[in-house]
Amino acid sequence: MRFGGPILLPYKNPGEWLTQVREMGYSAIYFPVDHTAPDDLIATYFRLAQENNLTIAEVGAWSNPLSSDEMTANRAFETCCRQLALAEQIGAGCCVNIAGSLSDQWDGPSDNNFSEETFDRIVTVVRRIIDAVRPERTFYTLELMPWMFPDSADTYLDLIQAIDRPAFAVHLDPVNIICSPRAFYNNAALIRDCFRKLGPYIKSCHAKDIRLEGNLTTHLNEVRPGAGSLDYAAYLSCLKALPDEVCLMMEHMNRHEDVVEASRYIRQVAIGLGFSI
């Protein structure tokens, strides 16, 4: 298993970025620039990752290729293709995006997100992205989401079968599909189910946490790792059991101090299980 997360303190150049990565003890990284960066800057970050045994976990392609606005959808498609091409160039574990939404909010809920027509559109769009780039050493993946496909291990398997491309794989974020108190309290079983069904396809994972609040109706809030009730012992054990070295990446924190605390917590859980990350 490889472990990493965001770099939130400012840095002026790749050397300063590397210093912070080392200080955090990361073995995996988010690639710090996108496809619009100058070629020499991309090459420098890639070289530093190689020279320092840092796995490039993922390249984000965050956009909405299902947008009802044609221009937005086309622009998102181009972003996905270019980011997937970057992931291929640098040998990232995967390129990750959401499937897309028919909401006015790029990643928001919509009553049409779970229709058969939307499922078919996702299949078509993902095939187009993969076929345009034809990656050989990276993968295009979709993040699990609560209000769009894929919203479970089973719907992810449905997409894998329907898309039918070797370069389509899995990005796992179990917190995103903990949508009820029952799932919240039984999240270890949910995590194990995801790994049992999706394990061979998993290329990268996100690390965050979730807390159930006491005010009606149901309020499930994302929090930093260690401040919620996600069963990290189950999560890390499943990750450790995978035959390939998969990255676990912290995300969605705004303060460096929170990243430090989250990192410390996850590492303590790993030590309790008998290994270090």
Coordinates of C-alpha atoms in Angstrom, one line a residue:
M1 CA 0.0 0.0 0.0
R2 CA 1.1 3.5 -0.8
F3 CA -0.1 6.5 1.2
G4 CA -0.3 10.2 0.5
G5 CA -2.5 13.3 0.4
P6 CA -2.6 17.0 -0.4
I7 CA 0.1 19.6 0.0
L8 CA -1.6 22.7 1.4
L9 CA 1.3 24.9 2.4
P10 CA 2.4 27.3 -0.3
Y11 CA 5.5 26.4 -2.4
K12 CA 7.2 28.3 -5.1
N13 CA 8.8 25.6 -7.2
P14 CA 9.1 21.8 -7.6
G15 CA 12.0 21.6 -5.1
E16 CA 9.9 23.2 -2.3
W17 CA 7.0 20.9 -3.2
L18 CA 9.3 17.9 -2.9
T19 CA 10.5 19.1 0.5
Q20 CA 6.9 19.2 1.8
V21 CA 6.1 15.8 0.4
R22 CA 9.1 14.4 2.2
E23 CA 8.2 16.2 5.5
M24 CA 4.7 14.6 5.3
G25 CA 6.3 11.2 4.7
Y26 CA 4.2 10.5 1.6
S27 CA 4.9 7.5 -0.6
A28 CA 2.2 8.5 -3.1
I29 CA 1.3 11.9 -4.5
Y30 CA -1.4 13.7 -6.4
F31 CA 0.3 15.0 -9.6
P32 CA 0.6 18.7 -8.7
V33 CA -0.1 20.2 -12.2
D34 CA -2.6 19.4 -15.0
H35 CA -2.3 19.1 -18.7
T36 CA -2.2 22.8 -19.2
A37 CA 1.2 23.1 -17.5
P38 CA 4.4 23.7 -19.6
D39 CA 6.0 20.5 -20.8
D40 CA 9.2 21.2 -18.9
L41 CA 7.3 21.6 -15.6
I42 CA 5.4 18.4 -16.1
A43 CA 8.7 16.6 -16.9
T44 CA 10.3 18.1 -13.7
Y45 CA 7.6 16.8 -11.4
F46 CA 7.6 13.5 -13.1
R47 CA 11.4 13.2 -12.7
L48 CA 11.2 14.1 -9.0
A49 CA 8.6 11.5 -8.4
Q50 CA 10.7 8.8 -10.1
E51 CA 13.9 9.8 -8.4
N52 CA 12.2 9.8 -4.9
N53 CA 10.2 6.6 -5.3
L54 CA 6.9 8.4 -5.2
T55 CA 3.9 6.7 -6.8
I56 CA 1.7 9.1 -8.8
A57 CA -1.7 7.9 -7.5
E58 CA -4.1 9.7 -9.7
V59 CA -4.8 12.6 -12.1
G60 CA -8.1 14.3 -11.6
A61 CA -10.4 15.2 -14.5
W62 CA -13.1 16.8 -12.5
S63 CA -15.8 17.9 -14.9
N64 CA -19.3 17.1 -16.1
P65 CA -19.3 15.3 -19.4
L66 CA -23.1 14.6 -19.0
S67 CA -24.0 18.3 -18.7
S68 CA -27.2 19.3 -20.4
D69 CA -25.2 22.3 -21.8
E70 CA -23.6 21.0 -25.0
M71 CA -20.6 23.4 -24.7
T72 CA -19.9 22.4 -21.1
A73 CA -20.2 18.7 -21.9
N74 CA -17.8 19.0 -24.9
R75 CA -15.3 20.9 -22.8
A76 CA -15.6 18.3 -20.1
F77 CA -15.0 15.5 -22.6
E78 CA -11.8 17.3 -23.8
T79 CA -10.7 17.7 -20.2
C80 CA -11.1 14.0 -19.5
C81 CA -9.2 13.1 -22.7
R82 CA -6.3 15.4 -22.0
Q83 CA -6.1 14.5 -18.3
L84 CA -6.2 10.8 -19.2
A85 CA -3.4 11.4 -21.7
L86 CA -1.4 13.1 -19.0
A87 CA -2.0 10.2 -16.7
E88 CA -0.7 7.8 -19.4
Q89 CA 2.3 10.0 -20.0
I90 CA 3.4 10.0 -16.4
G91 CA 2.3 6.5 -15.5
A92 CA -0.3 7.5 -12.9
G93 CA -2.3 4.8 -11.2
C94 CA -5.5 6.2 -12.8
C95 CA -7.3 9.2 -14.1
V96 CA -10.4 9.9 -12.0
N97 CA -13.6 11.8 -12.6
I98 CA -17.3 11.5 -11.6
A99 CA -19.6 10.0 -14.2
G100 CA -21.4 13.3 -14.6
S101 CA -24.8 14.7 -13.6
L102 CA -27.9 16.1 -15.3
S103 CA -28.2 18.6 -12.5
D104 CA -27.4 22.3 -12.9
Q105 CA -24.7 21.6 -10.3
W106 CA -21.8 19.8 -12.0
D107 CA -21.7 17.1 -9.4
G108 CA -25.2 17.5 -7.9
P109 CA -28.3 15.3 -7.5
S110 CA -30.9 15.0 -10.2
D111 CA -34.0 12.8 -10.6
N112 CA -32.6 11.8 -14.0
N113 CA -29.2 10.6 -12.8
F114 CA -30.3 7.0 -12.2
S115 CA -32.3 6.5 -15.4
E116 CA -31.4 3.8 -17.9
E117 CA -30.8 6.5 -20.5
T118 CA -28.2 8.1 -18.2
F119 CA -26.5 4.8 -17.6
D120 CA -26.2 4.3 -21.4
R121 CA -24.9 7.8 -21.8
I122 CA -22.2 7.1 -19.2
V123 CA -21.2 4.0 -21.1
T124 CA -20.9 5.8 -24.4
V125 CA -19.0 8.8 -22.9
V126 CA -16.5 6.6 -21.1
R127 CA -15.9 4.4 -24.1
R128 CA -15.3 7.6 -26.2
I129 CA -12.8 8.9 -23.7
I130 CA -10.9 5.6 -23.5
D131 CA -11.0 5.0 -27.3
A132 CA -9.7 8.5 -28.0
V133 CA -6.6 8.1 -25.8
R134 CA -6.1 4.4 -25.9
P135 CA -4.1 4.2 -22.6
E136 CA -1.8 1.2 -22.1
R137 CA -0.4 1.8 -18.6
T138 CA -3.1 3.8 -16.8
F139 CA -6.8 3.6 -16.4
Y140 CA -9.9 5.8 -16.5
T141 CA -12.0 5.5 -13.4
L142 CA -15.2 6.9 -11.9
E143 CA -15.6 8.0 -8.3
L144 CA -18.4 6.4 -6.3
M145 CA -21.0 9.0 -5.6
P146 CA -24.2 9.0 -3.6
W147 CA -26.6 10.4 -6.2
M148 CA -25.2 9.3 -9.6
F149 CA -23.8 6.1 -11.1
P150 CA -21.8 4.3 -9.8
D151 CA -23.5 4.5 -6.4
S152 CA -22.6 0.9 -5.2
A153 CA -20.2 -1.9 -5.8
D154 CA -22.9 -3.6 -7.9
T155 CA -23.6 -0.6 -10.2
Y156 CA -19.9 -0.3 -10.6
L157 CA -19.7 -3.9 -11.8
D158 CA -22.6 -3.2 -14.1
L159 CA -20.6 -0.3 -15.7
I160 CA -17.5 -2.4 -16.0
Q161 CA -19.4 -5.1 -17.9
A162 CA -21.3 -2.6 -20.1
I163 CA -18.3 -0.3 -20.9
D164 CA -16.2 -3.4 -21.7
R165 CA -12.8 -1.7 -21.9
P166 CA -9.6 -3.1 -20.2
A167 CA -8.6 0.5 -19.5
F168 CA -11.7 1.1 -17.4
A169 CA -11.2 0.4 -13.7
V170 CA -12.2 1.4 -10.2
H171 CA -11.6 4.4 -7.9
L172 CA -12.8 3.6 -4.4
D173 CA -14.2 6.2 -2.0
P174 CA -16.5 4.3 0.4
V175 CA -17.5 7.5 2.4
N176 CA -19.4 8.7 -0.7
I177 CA -21.8 5.8 -0.6
I178 CA -22.5 5.8 3.2
C179 CA -26.0 7.4 2.8
S180 CA -28.0 6.0 5.7
P181 CA -27.6 5.4 9.4
R182 CA -27.7 1.7 8.7
A183 CA -24.8 2.0 6.3
F184 CA -23.0 4.3 8.7
Y185 CA -23.1 1.9 11.6
N186 CA -22.3 -1.1 9.3
N187 CA -19.6 0.6 7.2
A188 CA -17.1 -2.1 7.8
A189 CA -19.4 -4.6 6.0
L190 CA -19.9 -2.0 3.2
I191 CA -16.1 -1.6 2.8
R192 CA -15.5 -5.3 2.7
D193 CA -18.3 -5.8 0.2
C194 CA -16.7 -3.2 -2.1
F195 CA -13.3 -4.9 -1.9
R196 CA -14.8 -8.4 -2.4
K197 CA -16.6 -7.3 -5.5
L198 CA -14.3 -4.7 -6.9
G199 CA -10.8 -5.6 -5.6
P200 CA -9.3 -6.8 -8.9
Y201 CA -10.2 -3.4 -10.5
I202 CA -9.2 -1.0 -7.8
K203 CA -6.4 1.4 -8.8
S204 CA -6.7 4.2 -6.2
C205 CA -8.6 5.0 -3.0
H206 CA -9.6 8.2 -1.1
A207 CA -9.2 8.6 2.6
K208 CA -11.7 10.7 4.5
D209 CA -14.2 10.1 7.3
I210 CA -17.9 10.5 8.1
R211 CA -20.0 11.5 11.1
L212 CA -23.7 11.1 11.8
E213 CA -25.2 14.1 13.5
G214 CA -28.1 14.0 15.9
N215 CA -30.4 16.6 14.3
L216 CA -33.3 15.5 12.1
T217 CA -33.6 14.4 9.5
T218 CA -30.5 12.4 8.5
H219 CA -27.3 14.5 8.5
L220 CA -24.1 12.6 7.4
N221 CA -21.2 15.0 7.3
E222 CA -17.7 14.4 5.8
V223 CA -14.9 15.1 8.3
R224 CA -11.2 14.5 8.3
P225 CA -9.9 10.9 9.0
G226 CA -10.1 10.2 12.7
A227 CA -12.9 12.7 13.4
G228 CA -15.6 10.3 12.3
S229 CA -16.6 6.6 12.4
L230 CA -15.3 5.1 9.3
D231 CA -13.8 1.7 10.2
Y232 CA -10.2 2.4 9.1
A233 CA -9.1 -1.0 10.5
A234 CA -11.3 -2.7 8.0
Y235 CA -10.4 -0.3 5.2
L236 CA -6.6 -0.6 5.7
S237 CA -6.8 -4.4 6.1
C238 CA -8.7 -4.7 2.8
L239 CA -6.2 -2.5 1.1
K240 CA -3.3 -4.4 2.5
A241 CA -4.7 -7.6 1.2
L242 CA -4.8 -6.5 -2.4
P243 CA -2.2 -8.2 -4.6
D244 CA -1.1 -4.9 -6.1
E245 CA 0.2 -1.9 -4.3
V246 CA -2.8 0.5 -4.3
C247 CA -2.6 4.1 -3.2
L248 CA -4.7 5.6 -0.3
M249 CA -5.0 9.3 -0.7
M250 CA -6.3 11.8 1.9
E251 CA -8.4 14.6 0.5
H252 CA -10.9 17.5 1.2
M253 CA -9.0 19.3 4.0
N254 CA -8.3 23.0 4.0
R255 CA -5.8 23.2 6.8
H256 CA -2.3 21.8 6.9
E257 CA -2.8 20.9 10.6
D258 CA -5.8 18.8 9.7
V259 CA -3.8 16.9 7.1
V260 CA -1.1 16.2 9.7
E261 CA -3.7 15.0 12.2
A262 CA -5.4 12.8 9.6
S263 CA -2.1 11.3 8.5
R264 CA -1.1 10.6 12.1
Y265 CA -4.4 8.9 12.8
I266 CA -4.3 6.6 9.7
R267 CA -0.7 5.6 10.4
Q268 CA -1.6 4.7 14.0
V269 CA -4.4 2.5 12.8
A270 CA -2.0 0.8 10.4
I271 CA 0.6 0.2 13.2
G272 CA -2.2 -1.3 15.3
L273 CA -2.7 -3.8 12.5
G274 CA 1.0 -4.7 12.4
F275 CA 2.3 -2.7 9.4
S276 CA 3.4 0.9 8.6
I277 CA 2.6 3.2 5.7

